[in-house]
Coordinates of C-alpha atoms in Angstrom, one line a residue:
T1 CA -55.4 -43.6 62.6
E2 CA -52.3 -41.1 61.8
V3 CA -48.7 -42.7 62.2
E4 CA -45.7 -40.4 60.9
G5 CA -47.5 -37.7 59.5
I6 CA -49.7 -40.5 57.2
S7 CA -53.4 -40.5 58.1
A8 CA -56.0 -42.9 57.9
D9 CA -59.6 -43.1 59.0
L10 CA -61.3 -46.4 59.9
N11 CA -65.0 -47.6 60.1
V12 CA -65.2 -50.8 61.6
E13 CA -68.5 -52.4 61.9
T14 CA -69.7 -55.3 64.3
P15 CA -72.6 -57.9 63.9
D16 CA -74.2 -56.1 66.9
V17 CA -72.9 -52.9 67.3
D18 CA -72.8 -50.0 64.7
T19 CA -69.5 -48.2 65.9
N20 CA -67.6 -45.3 64.7
I21 CA -64.1 -44.9 66.0
D22 CA -62.6 -41.2 65.6
R23 CA -59.3 -40.3 64.8
S24 CA -58.3 -40.0 68.5
G25 CA -60.1 -43.6 69.3
A26 CA -58.0 -45.3 66.5
I27 CA -54.9 -43.6 67.7
A28 CA -55.6 -44.9 71.5
A29 CA -56.5 -48.1 70.2
G30 CA -52.9 -48.3 68.5
A31 CA -51.6 -47.8 71.5
G32 CA -53.5 -50.5 73.2
A33 CA -56.6 -48.5 74.2
A34 CA -60.3 -48.1 72.3
A35 CA -62.6 -45.8 72.7
V36 CA -66.1 -47.0 71.5
V37 CA -68.9 -44.6 70.2
G38 CA -72.1 -45.6 68.7
S39 CA -75.9 -46.5 69.2
G40 CA -77.1 -49.9 70.4
N41 CA -78.6 -51.8 73.5
V42 CA -76.6 -50.4 76.5
A43 CA -77.9 -53.2 78.7
D44 CA -76.1 -55.5 76.7
S45 CA -73.0 -54.7 78.0
A46 CA -71.2 -57.9 77.0
N47 CA -72.0 -57.5 73.2
V48 CA -70.7 -54.2 73.7
S49 CA -67.8 -55.4 75.3
E50 CA -67.3 -57.9 72.7
G51 CA -67.4 -55.4 69.9
A52 CA -64.9 -53.1 71.9
A53 CA -62.5 -56.0 72.0
V54 CA -63.1 -56.5 68.4
I55 CA -62.2 -53.1 67.6
S56 CA -59.3 -53.2 69.7
E57 CA -57.7 -56.1 67.6
E58 CA -58.2 -54.2 64.4
A59 CA -56.9 -51.2 65.6
A60 CA -53.8 -53.2 66.3
V61 CA -54.4 -54.8 62.7
V62 CA -54.0 -50.9 61.8
S63 CA -51.2 -50.2 63.7
E64 CA -49.2 -52.7 62.1
E65 CA -50.5 -51.8 58.6
A66 CA -49.3 -47.9 59.6
A67 CA -45.8 -49.2 60.8
V68 CA -45.6 -50.9 56.9
V69 CA -46.9 -47.6 55.7
S70 CA -44.0 -45.6 58.1
E71 CA -41.4 -48.1 56.3
E72 CA -42.8 -47.3 52.8
A73 CA -43.1 -43.3 53.6
A74 CA -39.4 -43.8 54.8
V75 CA -38.1 -44.9 51.2
V76 CA -39.6 -42.1 49.8
S77 CA -37.2 -39.8 51.7
E78 CA -36.4 -37.0 48.9
E79 CA -40.4 -36.2 49.0
A80 CA -41.0 -36.5 52.6
A81 CA -41.5 -33.2 53.7
V82 CA -43.8 -32.6 50.7
V83 CA -45.8 -35.8 51.5
S84 CA -46.2 -34.4 55.2
E85 CA -47.4 -31.1 54.3
E86 CA -50.0 -33.0 52.2
A87 CA -50.9 -35.3 54.7
A88 CA -51.5 -32.5 57.2
V89 CA -53.8 -31.2 55.1
V90 CA -55.3 -34.4 54.4
A91 CA -55.8 -34.3 58.2
D92 CA -57.4 -31.2 58.6
D93 CA -60.0 -32.1 55.7
V94 CA -61.0 -35.2 57.5
E95 CA -61.2 -33.4 60.7
A96 CA -63.5 -31.1 59.1
T97 CA -66.0 -33.6 57.6
D98 CA -68.5 -36.1 58.8
P99 CA -67.0 -38.7 60.6
T100 CA -69.0 -41.2 59.4
A101 CA -68.0 -40.3 55.8
E102 CA -66.1 -43.2 53.5
P103 CA -62.4 -42.3 54.0
E104 CA -61.2 -41.3 50.3
P105 CA -58.2 -43.5 49.5
T106 CA -55.0 -41.1 49.0
A107 CA -52.3 -42.0 46.2
T108 CA -48.8 -42.7 46.6
P109 CA -46.6 -40.1 45.7
V110 CA -44.3 -40.0 43.0
P111 CA -41.1 -38.2 42.8
P112 CA -40.8 -36.2 39.4
T113 CA -39.0 -37.2 36.4
V114 CA -35.7 -34.6 35.8
T115 CA -34.9 -34.9 32.1
P116 CA -31.6 -34.0 30.8
T117 CA -30.7 -31.2 28.9
S118 CA -29.1 -31.4 25.4
P119 CA -26.5 -28.9 24.9
P120 CA -27.5 -26.4 21.6
P121 CA -26.5 -27.6 18.0
F122 CA -23.0 -25.8 17.0
E123 CA -23.3 -22.7 14.9
M124 CA -20.8 -21.8 12.3
P125 CA -18.9 -18.5 12.4
T126 CA -19.6 -15.7 10.2
I127 CA -18.0 -12.7 8.6
D128 CA -19.8 -9.3 8.3
A129 CA -18.5 -8.0 5.2
A130 CA -19.9 -4.4 5.2
A131 CA -18.5 -3.7 9.1
S132 CA -15.0 -5.1 8.2
G133 CA -14.5 -2.5 5.6
F134 CA -11.4 -4.2 3.4
A135 CA -13.3 -2.5 -0.1
A136 CA -12.2 0.6 0.9
V137 CA -8.4 -0.1 2.0
A138 CA -5.5 -0.3 0.0
A139 CA -2.8 -2.6 0.0
G140 CA -0.5 -3.0 3.0
E141 CA -3.4 -1.0 4.9
A142 CA -4.5 -2.6 8.6
F143 CA -8.5 -3.4 8.4
M144 CA -10.4 -4.9 11.2
L145 CA -12.0 -8.6 9.8
K146 CA -15.2 -8.6 12.0
G147 CA -17.6 -11.4 12.5
T148 CA -19.9 -13.3 14.9
G149 CA -20.0 -17.0 16.5
M150 CA -21.2 -18.9 19.4
P151 CA -19.3 -17.6 22.8
G152 CA -16.4 -20.1 23.8
S153 CA -16.0 -21.6 20.2
E154 CA -12.9 -21.1 18.4
V155 CA -12.7 -19.3 14.7
G156 CA -9.8 -20.0 12.4
I157 CA -9.2 -17.3 9.8
V158 CA -8.0 -18.8 6.7
V159 CA -6.7 -16.2 3.8
D160 CA -6.0 -17.1 0.4
G161 CA -5.8 -21.0 1.6
E162 CA -3.6 -20.6 4.8
V163 CA -5.0 -20.8 8.5
T164 CA -3.2 -17.1 9.3
E165 CA -4.8 -17.1 13.2
T166 CA -7.3 -19.0 15.5
I167 CA -9.2 -16.7 17.8
T168 CA -11.9 -17.6 20.8
V169 CA -15.3 -16.1 20.6
P170 CA -16.1 -13.9 23.3
D171 CA -19.1 -14.3 25.6
S172 CA -20.7 -11.2 23.4
G173 CA -20.5 -13.6 20.4
A174 CA -18.5 -10.6 18.2
W175 CA -15.3 -11.3 17.5
E176 CA -12.6 -9.3 15.5
Y177 CA -9.2 -9.6 14.0
E178 CA -6.9 -7.1 12.6
L179 CA -4.9 -7.7 9.2
A180 CA -3.0 -6.5 6.3
L181 CA -2.9 -7.6 2.8
P182 CA -0.5 -6.9 -0.7
A183 CA -1.9 -5.7 -3.5
G184 CA -3.9 -8.1 -5.8
D185 CA -7.2 -10.8 -5.4
H186 CA -7.8 -12.3 -1.9
E187 CA -10.0 -14.7 -0.8
I188 CA -11.2 -15.4 2.9
Y189 CA -13.2 -18.1 4.8
L190 CA -13.5 -19.6 8.2
Q191 CA -13.0 -22.9 10.1
G192 CA -15.2 -23.4 13.3
A193 CA -14.5 -25.3 16.4
D194 CA -16.2 -26.0 19.7
A195 CA -14.7 -25.0 23.1
A196 CA -12.9 -28.2 23.4
G197 CA -11.1 -27.5 19.9
N198 CA -13.3 -30.0 17.9
L199 CA -13.2 -29.1 13.9
Q200 CA -17.1 -28.8 13.3
G201 CA -17.0 -27.4 9.7
D202 CA -15.9 -24.1 7.3
T203 CA -17.4 -21.9 5.0
K204 CA -15.1 -22.6 2.2
A205 CA -17.8 -22.9 -0.2
N206 CA -19.0 -19.5 0.5
P207 CA -15.5 -17.3 0.6
I208 CA -15.1 -13.5 0.8
Q209 CA -13.4 -12.7 -2.4
F210 CA -12.3 -9.1 -3.1
S211 CA -9.0 -7.3 -4.6
L212 CA -6.9 -4.5 -3.1
A213 CA -5.1 -2.1 -5.3
D214 CA -1.6 -0.3 -4.5
P215 CA -1.8 3.0 -2.7
I216 CA -2.2 6.0 -4.8
T217 CA 0.2 8.0 -5.3
A218 CA 0.8 11.7 -7.0
P219 CA 1.3 11.3 -10.5
T220 CA 3.9 13.0 -12.8
L221 CA 3.4 15.2 -16.0
A222 CA 6.1 16.4 -19.1
L223 CA 5.0 18.2 -22.6
P224 CA 7.0 17.2 -25.5
D225 CA 10.4 18.5 -26.4
G226 CA 10.5 21.4 -29.0
E227 CA 8.3 24.0 -30.5
L228 CA 4.4 23.6 -29.8
V229 CA 2.3 24.5 -32.6
A230 CA -1.5 25.3 -32.8
D231 CA -3.9 23.5 -34.0
L232 CA -1.7 20.5 -33.9
N233 CA -1.7 17.4 -31.3
L234 CA 0.0 18.3 -28.2
D235 CA 1.3 14.8 -26.2
L236 CA 1.1 15.0 -22.8
N237 CA 2.6 12.0 -20.5
G238 CA 3.9 10.9 -17.0
T239 CA 3.7 8.3 -14.3
G240 CA 1.4 7.2 -11.7
T241 CA 0.1 4.0 -10.0
P242 CA -1.0 1.2 -12.1
G243 CA -4.5 1.2 -12.6
S244 CA -5.7 4.5 -11.2
S245 CA -7.2 7.6 -12.8
I246 CA -5.5 10.7 -13.9
A247 CA -7.1 14.1 -14.4
I248 CA -6.1 16.7 -17.1
F249 CA -6.4 20.1 -16.2
V250 CA -5.6 23.1 -18.8
D251 CA -6.2 26.8 -17.9
G252 CA -7.8 25.7 -14.9
E253 CA -10.4 23.2 -16.3
Q254 CA -10.6 19.8 -16.3
V255 CA -10.3 18.7 -19.8
D256 CA -10.5 14.7 -19.7
T257 CA -9.4 12.1 -17.3
V258 CA -6.8 9.0 -18.3
T259 CA -5.9 5.4 -16.7
V260 CA -2.5 4.6 -15.6
G261 CA -1.2 1.5 -17.4
D262 CA -0.3 -1.9 -16.0
D263 CA 3.2 -0.3 -16.2
G264 CA 2.8 3.0 -14.5
N265 CA 2.8 4.8 -17.6
W266 CA 0.1 7.6 -19.0
S267 CA -0.2 9.8 -22.0
Y268 CA -2.4 11.7 -23.7
S269 CA -2.9 14.0 -26.8
L270 CA -4.6 17.5 -27.2
V271 CA -4.8 20.3 -29.3
L272 CA -4.6 24.0 -28.1
P273 CA -4.7 27.3 -30.0
S274 CA -1.9 29.5 -30.0
G275 CA -1.2 31.7 -27.0
D276 CA -0.1 30.8 -23.6
H277 CA -1.5 28.0 -21.6
E278 CA -1.0 26.4 -18.2
V279 CA -1.6 22.4 -17.5
Y280 CA -1.3 20.3 -14.5
A281 CA -2.5 16.6 -13.6
T282 CA -4.2 15.1 -10.2
A283 CA -4.9 11.7 -9.1
L284 CA -8.4 10.8 -8.3
D285 CA -9.5 8.0 -6.0
A286 CA -11.9 5.2 -6.6
D287 CA -14.9 7.5 -6.7
G288 CA -13.7 9.7 -9.1
N289 CA -12.8 12.4 -6.5
V290 CA -9.6 14.9 -7.2
L291 CA -6.8 14.2 -4.8
A292 CA -6.0 18.0 -4.1
D293 CA -2.6 16.8 -2.3
L294 CA -1.4 14.2 -5.0
Q295 CA -1.4 17.1 -8.2
T296 CA 1.7 18.0 -10.1
E297 CA 3.0 21.2 -10.7
P298 CA 1.4 23.6 -13.1
I299 CA 3.6 23.9 -16.4
Q300 CA 3.0 27.3 -17.7
F301 CA 3.9 26.9 -21.9
N302 CA 3.2 29.0 -25.4
V303 CA 1.6 27.6 -28.4
A304 CA 3.0 29.1 -31.4
A305 CA 0.6 29.9 -34.3
A306 CA 0.1 27.2 -37.0
A307 CA 2.4 27.4 -40.1
L308 CA 0.5 28.7 -43.2
Q309 CA 0.0 26.0 -45.2
P310 CA 1.8 25.9 -48.9
I311 CA -0.8 26.3 -51.8
I312 CA -0.3 26.1 -55.5
I313 CA -1.6 28.9 -57.2
G314 CA -0.9 29.0 -61.1
S315 CA 0.8 26.2 -63.4
T316 CA 2.4 26.3 -67.1
I317 CA 3.3 24.1 -69.6
A318 CA 5.9 25.1 -72.3
D319 CA 6.7 21.9 -74.2
N320 CA 7.3 19.7 -71.3
T321 CA 8.4 22.0 -68.9
V322 CA 6.0 22.6 -66.2
S323 CA 6.2 26.0 -63.9
L324 CA 4.3 26.4 -60.7
T325 CA 4.0 29.2 -58.6
G326 CA 2.4 29.5 -54.8
L327 CA 2.1 30.8 -51.6
A328 CA 3.6 29.7 -47.9
D329 CA 4.9 31.3 -44.8
P330 CA 7.7 33.6 -45.5
G331 CA 11.2 31.8 -45.5
A332 CA 9.3 28.6 -45.6
V333 CA 10.4 25.3 -47.4
V334 CA 7.8 23.8 -49.8
E335 CA 8.3 20.3 -51.2
I336 CA 6.6 19.6 -54.6
L337 CA 5.4 16.3 -55.4
E338 CA 4.3 14.9 -58.8
D339 CA 2.0 11.6 -58.5
G340 CA 2.6 11.7 -54.9
V341 CA 6.6 11.4 -55.6
L342 CA 9.3 14.0 -53.8
I343 CA 10.4 15.4 -57.1
G344 CA 12.1 19.0 -55.3
E345 CA 11.4 21.8 -53.2
A346 CA 11.2 25.3 -53.4
T347 CA 11.7 28.6 -50.9
A348 CA 8.8 31.3 -50.4
D349 CA 10.4 34.8 -50.7
D350 CA 10.1 37.5 -47.9
I351 CA 6.3 38.2 -49.1
G352 CA 5.9 34.3 -49.1
D353 CA 5.8 33.5 -52.9
W354 CA 7.4 30.6 -54.3
S355 CA 8.2 29.2 -57.9
F356 CA 9.4 25.9 -59.0
I357 CA 10.1 24.4 -62.7
H358 CA 10.2 20.8 -63.5
V359 CA 10.6 18.9 -66.7
A360 CA 8.3 16.1 -66.9
E361 CA 7.5 13.1 -68.9
T362 CA 4.5 12.8 -71.8
G363 CA 1.2 12.1 -69.7
Q364 CA -0.9 13.3 -67.3
H365 CA 0.4 14.2 -64.1
T366 CA -1.1 15.6 -60.5
Y367 CA 1.2 18.2 -58.4
E368 CA 0.9 18.8 -54.8
V369 CA 2.9 20.5 -52.2
R370 CA 3.5 19.9 -48.3
L371 CA 5.7 21.5 -45.6
P372 CA 8.7 19.3 -45.2
G373 CA 7.8 15.4 -43.6
G374 CA 3.9 16.6 -43.6
D375 CA 1.0 15.8 -45.7
P376 CA 0.3 17.5 -48.9
T377 CA -1.9 20.7 -48.6
P378 CA -5.9 19.9 -49.0
N379 CA -7.9 21.1 -52.3
S380 CA -4.2 22.3 -53.2
Q381 CA -3.7 20.3 -56.4
V382 CA -2.5 20.8 -60.1
V383 CA -3.6 18.4 -62.9
I384 CA -1.3 18.7 -66.0
D385 CA -1.0 17.0 -69.6
V386 CA 2.2 16.6 -70.7
V387 CA 2.3 16.0 -74.6
E388 CA 4.8 14.6 -76.8
V389 CA 6.6 17.7 -78.7
E390 CA 6.9 17.4 -82.6
P391 CA 10.2 18.6 -83.7
T392 CA 9.8 22.2 -85.1
P393 CA 11.1 22.2 -89.1
E394 CA 13.6 24.5 -90.3
P395 CA 12.1 27.8 -91.4
E396 CA 12.2 29.0 -95.0
P397 CA 14.1 32.3 -95.8
T398 CA 11.5 34.9 -95.7
A399 CA 11.7 38.9 -96.6
T400 CA 12.3 41.1 -94.0
P401 CA 9.2 42.1 -92.4
V402 CA 7.9 45.6 -92.2
P403 CA 7.6 46.6 -88.5
Q404 CA 3.8 47.7 -87.9
P405 CA 2.4 49.9 -85.1
T406 CA 1.1 47.9 -82.6
A407 CA -1.3 48.2 -79.6
T408 CA -0.5 48.3 -76.1
P409 CA -1.4 44.9 -74.5
A410 CA -4.4 44.1 -72.5
P411 CA -4.4 42.2 -69.3
A412 CA -4.9 38.7 -69.4
A413 CA -8.1 39.4 -68.0
A414 CA -10.5 42.2 -67.1
P415 CA -9.6 43.7 -64.0
A416 CA -11.9 43.8 -61.2
D417 CA -14.1 46.5 -61.4
S418 CA -14.7 49.1 -58.5
S419 CA -17.2 51.0 -60.0
G420 CA -20.2 49.3 -58.2
I421 CA -21.1 47.5 -61.4
T422 CA -21.9 43.7 -60.6
C423 CA -19.4 41.3 -61.3
T424 CA -20.3 37.9 -62.6
G425 CA -17.0 36.3 -61.9
E426 CA -15.6 34.8 -58.7
H427 CA -13.9 36.5 -56.0
G428 CA -10.8 35.5 -54.4
F429 CA -9.7 33.9 -51.2
R430 CA -7.6 34.5 -48.0
Q431 CA -5.1 32.2 -47.4
G432 CA -3.1 33.2 -43.6
N433 CA -1.8 36.4 -44.6
K434 CA -2.5 36.4 -48.4
W435 CA -5.4 37.2 -50.3
I436 CA -5.3 35.3 -53.7
V437 CA -6.9 37.9 -56.5
D438 CA -10.0 36.9 -58.4
T439 CA -11.9 38.8 -61.4
C440 CA -14.2 40.1 -58.8
D441 CA -12.2 41.7 -56.4
T442 CA -11.4 45.1 -55.5
M443 CA -8.7 46.4 -52.7
S444 CA -12.4 47.9 -51.4
Y445 CA -13.8 44.5 -51.3
V446 CA -10.8 42.4 -49.9
S447 CA -10.9 45.4 -47.0
E448 CA -14.4 44.7 -46.3
Q449 CA -14.0 41.0 -46.2
T450 CA -10.7 41.0 -44.1
G451 CA -11.3 43.7 -41.8
V452 CA -8.3 45.5 -42.9
A453 CA -8.4 49.4 -43.4
L454 CA -8.2 50.3 -47.0
G455 CA -5.2 52.5 -46.3
T456 CA -3.5 49.7 -44.5
L457 CA -4.0 47.4 -47.4
I458 CA -2.6 49.9 -50.1
Q459 CA 0.7 50.5 -47.8
L460 CA 1.2 46.6 -47.2
N461 CA 1.1 45.9 -51.0
P462 CA 3.7 48.5 -53.0
Q463 CA 3.8 46.1 -55.8
I464 CA 0.6 47.3 -57.0
P465 CA 0.9 50.4 -59.0
N466 CA -3.0 51.1 -59.3
P467 CA -4.9 50.3 -56.1
D468 CA -8.0 51.0 -58.1
I469 CA -6.9 48.0 -60.9
I470 CA -5.9 44.4 -59.4
Y471 CA -5.9 41.4 -61.9
P472 CA -6.9 37.5 -61.2
G473 CA -3.5 35.9 -59.8
Q474 CA -2.0 39.0 -57.9
I475 CA -1.3 38.1 -54.3
L476 CA -2.0 40.9 -51.4
N477 CA -0.5 40.9 -48.5
L478 CA -2.1 40.8 -45.2
P479 CA -1.5 41.9 -41.4

């Protein structure tokens, strides 16, 4: 039978008649009519009639059951369309099969189960330190803090322990926030809240920490007051951005770098030869690159030749009187020290010669010389033993001596030999613009050693009466 889209096959057997009821017969029986198809004794019409009556009754039962099924089908209203289609397919299959086959039971359709979905777990926002670029900015300069988060969630920006702003993450999941900070150390972390504003946690355990320096400014440069002397320390000084680096340029070449102190000051010492020079300073960036637009104006200056260091070239002792002689720059003041104590001074003459006389106490003494306020000249010391002088006894009267002819006195030491004979003594040495003569010196030798033409050397030393004869201890003037 088929009721409201639900089909069923009925196979009814009687004791006397083997009868099959097809779908159309079953439907007709449900309406009060029956069609009987079968094999049996046709003459036995009574039996057939009785069988038909039984079939009619059973068809009526089937109709009642079909009504119940219809009511149950109505309950499953949401799946009725699907069940109708499946029932139609089943009906088609039944018509195509052998009408004598046993019908297969059909399962009651079960509506699908709908599982409710849960929201995704909350993800904490993050900071993209590399994209933010705060490591390359200076104090007071604005930079863009960038990061990611769940779309629609809220991000709290916490800077140095204070919440500075709360922003909503856009649909792209990428957020950004502009801020500027003063110089010093800083710490940033985030707070995360859902779309309803419920706080879900923070990243305080893993903050972003960094430092910002003051913007680099142009340095200043100054030279010391007074005369600048060659081979002595030249002290440069100036100001700049605390903690920044300053490059020192001398005569167009970078000679060194210095770091500006916390007080904004810097200094640098260098030694220069005599002559004209130019110096300037420039700021460097964090990578050590020269910032050409942050350069001082070049300063031109002259360095004077170094002063000749005074020396002691001779000494004598008579009783307890010590006589010292030496060389220095013409007109220079020379300080004399005995055992490290200043005992007097002498002034060099026009050719640089000076002398000093001192009455010393008995004992051994060390004498040194220096320029005023300076250090004693190295390797120019004299050690003298001063002994106690015994009184001289009164002389006894004597006869008037008869004068005797005397020979011409010989020099204290043999003059230097200029004849080409090998000398076994010592050669002298140069001291500034002076040459200290020793036993093996000649004017020709001094000319060769100093590069001064012999004629010029003779003209510069008119105090030498015979240029072919010079003596140890003599001083020759040099250009």
